[in-house]
DNA sequence: GTGTTTGTTATCAA
DNA sequence: CTTGATAACAAACA
């Protein structure tokens, strides 16, 4: 379940591998994964060079060519982007790469990109929620303006900004924090973790928070996201980074996935209940 | 066969 | 117009 820290980990790794590389071949194995006509998609990438690899919330943005084109990639729940270096030729004509390739690609591989340095990028997606789409500058601007609030860890996300986001809203904290238009990048795992660290109940009405609580929530979100990026994200089910490796933040989770386990703060019991249709973990004793 | 998993959007209501 | 609530999508697993 890639959220901001997982997508940022992938972004950093792909930037190292892909910047200045050109597309030499594209295989589309699942048509509906691509949100453009296949011919359009291929013709706008083949032979083109990759510029920057950036991110907004959970959306990856890869600039392509010099005509203002962008390849957008959203992993949704089970998307993976796995990169394989140029195959190493062995004596006898066998290549070391082919065995690796079968490990990196699988029956859920939807798209394969090849690059002029011999590198290969696999887009795998078990549940087929993820998508790839080519857009121009105007379309990209519209998407970013309409769909994404401030990013944690940036100056746009301040205590004052959070206070305005929360003000007068009658929705529950859990729901508000999952809304990408209000704050970009949080998903189910990091919302539960942030609320636990801020000692706030997921069903608190957003507009009811006091100044001190707003500040605690602000600090908790930033601390959780920052540490999760350092740990290269969380693997709960499906997530792997661009090297096919799991994230290390799983070991630092304090509430997510700990239903009926002991609260690390008070020793009570962690509960799990549905809030707005999402599995929500919290300590009823610590979080008010 | 049933319930559960989640990021995002569509849809409807107020 | 804004806000809120809910269902729907997709596929695998216990």
XYZ file of C-alpha atoms (C1' of nucleotides) in Angstrom:
316
model
C 0.000 0.000 0.000
C 2.242 2.740 -1.221
C 1.696 6.071 0.506
C 3.933 9.153 0.483
C 7.055 7.532 2.042
C 6.902 4.505 -0.253
C 6.386 6.561 -3.412
C 9.164 8.939 -2.358
C 11.529 5.985 -1.861
C 10.731 4.745 -5.347
C 11.072 8.246 -6.794
C 14.574 8.697 -5.398
C 15.760 5.326 -6.635
C 14.244 5.752 -10.090
C 15.748 9.223 -10.436
C 19.188 7.632 -10.003
C 18.461 4.932 -12.613
C 16.343 6.698 -15.219
C 17.341 10.356 -15.604
C 18.904 10.968 -19.055
C 17.903 7.498 -20.281
C 15.795 7.051 -23.431
C 12.964 4.592 -24.017
C 13.946 1.910 -26.547
C 11.019 -0.518 -26.210
C 7.642 -0.687 -24.473
C 5.518 -3.814 -23.955
C 1.929 -3.326 -22.815
C 0.683 -6.610 -21.349
C -2.553 -5.274 -19.812
C -4.232 -2.662 -21.989
C -6.483 -1.070 -19.374
C -3.497 -0.120 -17.229
C -2.652 2.557 -19.814
C -5.059 5.492 -19.795
C -4.108 6.650 -23.309
C -4.555 4.811 -26.617
C -1.657 2.331 -26.851
C -0.259 3.840 -30.070
C -0.309 7.338 -28.572
C 1.370 6.091 -25.402
C 4.200 4.359 -27.223
C 4.835 7.055 -29.816
C 5.113 9.723 -27.132
C 7.762 7.774 -25.214
C 9.876 5.790 -27.668
C 13.156 7.537 -28.425
C 12.443 10.229 -25.831
C 14.766 11.080 -22.962
C 13.720 11.201 -19.300
C 14.236 14.496 -17.490
C 13.226 14.732 -13.851
C 11.454 12.129 -11.702
C 9.183 13.964 -9.254
C 6.205 13.280 -7.000
C 3.030 14.899 -5.683
C 1.295 13.011 -2.913
C 1.248 9.396 -4.073
C 1.561 10.311 -7.775
C 4.858 9.820 -9.634
C 5.606 12.357 -12.366
C 8.279 11.603 -14.952
C 9.103 14.365 -17.429
C 9.782 13.027 -20.904
C 11.348 14.674 -23.960
C 11.478 18.419 -24.558
C 7.866 18.944 -25.672
C 6.454 19.292 -22.166
C 5.250 15.710 -21.845
C 4.853 13.852 -18.557
C 4.381 10.189 -17.716
C 2.160 9.909 -14.634
C 2.227 6.692 -12.618
C -0.149 5.875 -9.772
C 0.482 2.627 -7.890
C -2.868 2.618 -6.039
C -2.909 -0.430 -3.726
C -0.677 -3.062 -5.248
C 1.376 -1.363 -7.956
C 5.135 -1.983 -8.050
C 7.899 -0.362 -10.109
C 10.943 -2.611 -10.190
C 14.118 -1.714 -12.043
C 16.657 -4.182 -13.388
C 20.135 -3.138 -14.482
C 21.715 -4.132 -17.763
C 22.085 -7.891 -17.936
C 25.530 -9.235 -17.128
C 26.800 -11.498 -19.885
C 28.363 -14.755 -18.696
C 30.695 -17.102 -20.510
C 28.810 -19.431 -22.833
C 26.323 -16.811 -23.907
C 24.004 -17.163 -20.932
C 22.904 -14.020 -19.205
C 22.665 -13.556 -15.475
C 19.772 -11.203 -16.020
C 17.143 -13.619 -17.172
C 16.755 -15.348 -13.816
C 16.606 -11.989 -12.076
C 14.039 -10.818 -14.567
C 11.686 -13.660 -13.714
C 11.961 -12.677 -10.064
C 11.295 -8.997 -10.792
C 8.528 -9.580 -13.294
C 5.674 -12.024 -12.729
C 2.177 -12.909 -13.884
C 1.010 -9.511 -12.630
C 3.458 -7.572 -14.803
C 1.369 -5.074 -16.804
C 3.976 -2.966 -18.634
C 7.688 -3.393 -19.432
C 9.951 -0.455 -20.376
C 13.427 -0.899 -21.845
C 16.093 1.814 -21.923
C 19.112 2.592 -24.067
C 21.567 1.655 -21.300
C 20.106 -1.852 -21.128
C 17.989 -1.181 -18.045
C 14.459 -2.580 -17.749
C 11.565 -1.226 -15.675
C 8.646 -3.506 -14.746
C 5.245 -2.204 -13.711
C 3.582 -4.998 -11.748
C 0.065 -4.648 -10.321
C -1.805 -7.585 -8.840
C -5.163 -5.839 -8.516
C -5.006 -3.613 -11.580
C -6.034 -0.417 -9.801
C -2.837 1.364 -10.769
C -2.462 3.309 -13.992
C -0.029 5.059 -16.317
C -0.966 8.141 -18.291
C 0.807 10.643 -20.512
C -0.281 14.259 -20.112
C 0.948 17.672 -21.284
C 1.927 20.587 -19.045
C -1.567 22.089 -18.951
C -3.197 18.793 -18.013
C -0.561 18.159 -15.340
C -1.083 21.618 -13.829
C -4.820 21.080 -13.703
C -4.449 17.694 -12.001
C -2.032 19.033 -9.395
C -4.070 22.129 -8.566
C -7.415 20.343 -8.376
C -6.477 17.220 -6.454
C -3.681 17.864 -3.968
C -3.385 19.804 -0.732
C -0.065 20.726 0.906
C 2.713 18.149 1.277
C 3.901 17.140 4.752
C 7.534 18.199 5.365
C 7.180 21.351 3.257
C 6.701 24.945 4.383
C 3.247 24.950 2.773
C 2.203 22.459 5.452
C 2.447 24.542 8.633
C 0.570 24.618 11.940
C -1.395 27.575 10.602
C -2.215 25.729 7.372
C -3.367 22.662 9.323
C -5.470 24.847 11.603
C -7.274 26.272 8.560
C -7.797 22.805 7.098
C -9.378 21.580 10.341
C -11.428 24.696 11.078
C -15.209 24.258 11.167
C -15.076 20.826 9.576
C -17.557 18.369 10.984
C -15.907 15.268 9.565
C -13.858 12.780 11.581
C -10.072 13.197 11.786
C -9.547 9.832 10.119
C -11.585 10.847 7.078
C -10.059 14.313 6.851
C -6.482 13.057 6.933
C -7.177 10.538 4.166
C -8.495 13.297 1.862
C -5.712 14.069 -0.632
C -7.252 17.418 -1.501
C -6.696 18.618 2.053
C -3.277 17.065 2.812
C -1.361 15.119 0.158
C 0.221 11.727 0.661
C -1.260 10.176 3.807
C -2.957 6.776 3.545
C -4.443 4.306 5.980
C -1.190 3.288 7.679
C 0.265 6.750 8.285
C -3.054 8.274 9.334
C -3.432 5.661 12.085
C 0.198 6.104 13.136
C -0.005 9.909 13.168
C -3.201 9.934 15.231
C -1.727 7.509 17.755
C 1.407 9.601 18.189
C -0.688 12.745 18.557
C -2.905 10.894 21.107
C -5.995 11.862 19.117
C -9.018 9.615 18.569
C -9.686 8.853 14.879
C -13.370 9.748 15.319
C -12.746 13.167 16.866
C -14.529 15.880 14.878
C -11.838 17.811 13.029
C -13.160 21.245 13.955
C -13.118 20.451 17.700
C -9.335 20.361 18.115
C -7.694 22.840 20.493
C -4.572 24.767 19.547
C -2.280 22.407 21.472
C -3.869 19.376 19.819
C -3.428 20.872 16.358
C 0.246 21.390 17.058
C 0.641 17.818 18.326
C -1.041 16.484 15.207
C 1.166 18.607 12.972
C 4.340 17.386 14.687
C 3.140 13.768 14.656
C 2.419 13.747 10.919
C 5.786 15.242 10.059
C 7.691 12.954 12.430
C 5.991 9.795 11.146
C 6.430 10.680 7.471
C 10.035 11.755 7.930
C 11.030 8.599 9.802
C 9.167 6.367 7.351
C 11.068 7.875 4.414
C 14.354 7.291 6.253
C 13.289 3.663 6.732
C 12.364 3.326 3.042
C 8.656 2.873 3.735
C 6.415 0.181 5.212
C 5.754 -3.255 3.774
C 2.561 -4.735 5.133
C 1.406 -6.861 2.224
C 2.567 -6.077 -1.239
C 4.930 -3.114 -1.250
C 8.482 -3.364 -2.578
C 10.839 -0.592 -3.709
C 12.440 -0.273 -7.144
C 15.057 -2.871 -6.158
C 12.359 -5.362 -5.144
C 13.185 -4.817 -1.441
C 10.695 -4.468 1.432
C 10.456 -1.327 3.581
C 11.845 -1.216 7.132
C 9.256 1.014 8.797
C 7.015 -2.022 9.443
C 9.026 -2.687 12.612
C 8.344 0.832 13.882
C 4.557 0.733 13.516
C 2.931 1.518 16.880
C -0.750 0.819 16.130
C -1.361 -0.206 12.521
C -1.854 -3.978 12.306
C -1.690 -4.386 16.122
C -5.359 -5.263 16.790
C -5.754 -6.799 20.275
C -2.082 -6.269 21.021
C -0.702 -4.272 23.924
C -0.520 -0.487 23.620
C 3.125 0.571 23.659
C 2.220 3.693 25.626
C -0.226 2.575 28.345
C -0.238 -1.211 28.196
C -3.944 -1.307 27.331
C -5.412 -3.074 24.321
C -5.302 -1.708 20.766
C -8.700 -1.830 19.040
C -9.623 -2.009 15.389
C -12.904 -0.776 13.954
C -14.288 0.440 10.659
C -14.328 4.199 10.295
C -15.731 5.471 7.004
C -15.257 2.004 5.562
C -11.551 1.799 6.473
C -9.862 -0.451 8.982
C -8.808 1.871 11.811
C -6.437 0.991 14.658
C -6.271 2.991 17.886
C -5.843 2.886 21.644
C -9.135 3.933 23.300
C -7.277 4.775 26.481
C -4.544 7.015 25.035
C -6.367 8.609 22.127
C -9.054 11.153 23.047
C -19.548 -18.615 -0.365
C -18.256 -14.636 2.798
C -15.719 -11.086 4.594
C -11.651 -8.341 4.346
C -7.943 -5.538 2.368
C -7.334 0.287 0.423
C -6.616 4.690 -2.997
C -9.535 7.078 -5.464
C -13.634 8.580 -7.756
C -18.526 8.686 -8.849
C -22.812 9.752 -7.176
C -26.243 11.557 -4.395
C -27.991 14.418 -0.653
C -28.147 18.448 2.099
C -20.749 26.243 -4.680
C -19.321 23.395 -0.612
C -19.484 19.589 2.377
C -20.421 14.950 3.796
C -21.599 10.109 3.301
C -21.538 5.984 0.849
C -20.833 2.618 -2.815
C -18.005 0.918 -6.294
C -13.884 -0.880 -8.436
C -10.285 -4.785 -8.563
C -8.311 -9.669 -7.124
C -6.610 -12.689 -3.721
C -6.698 -14.904 0.570
C -8.331 -16.898 5.144
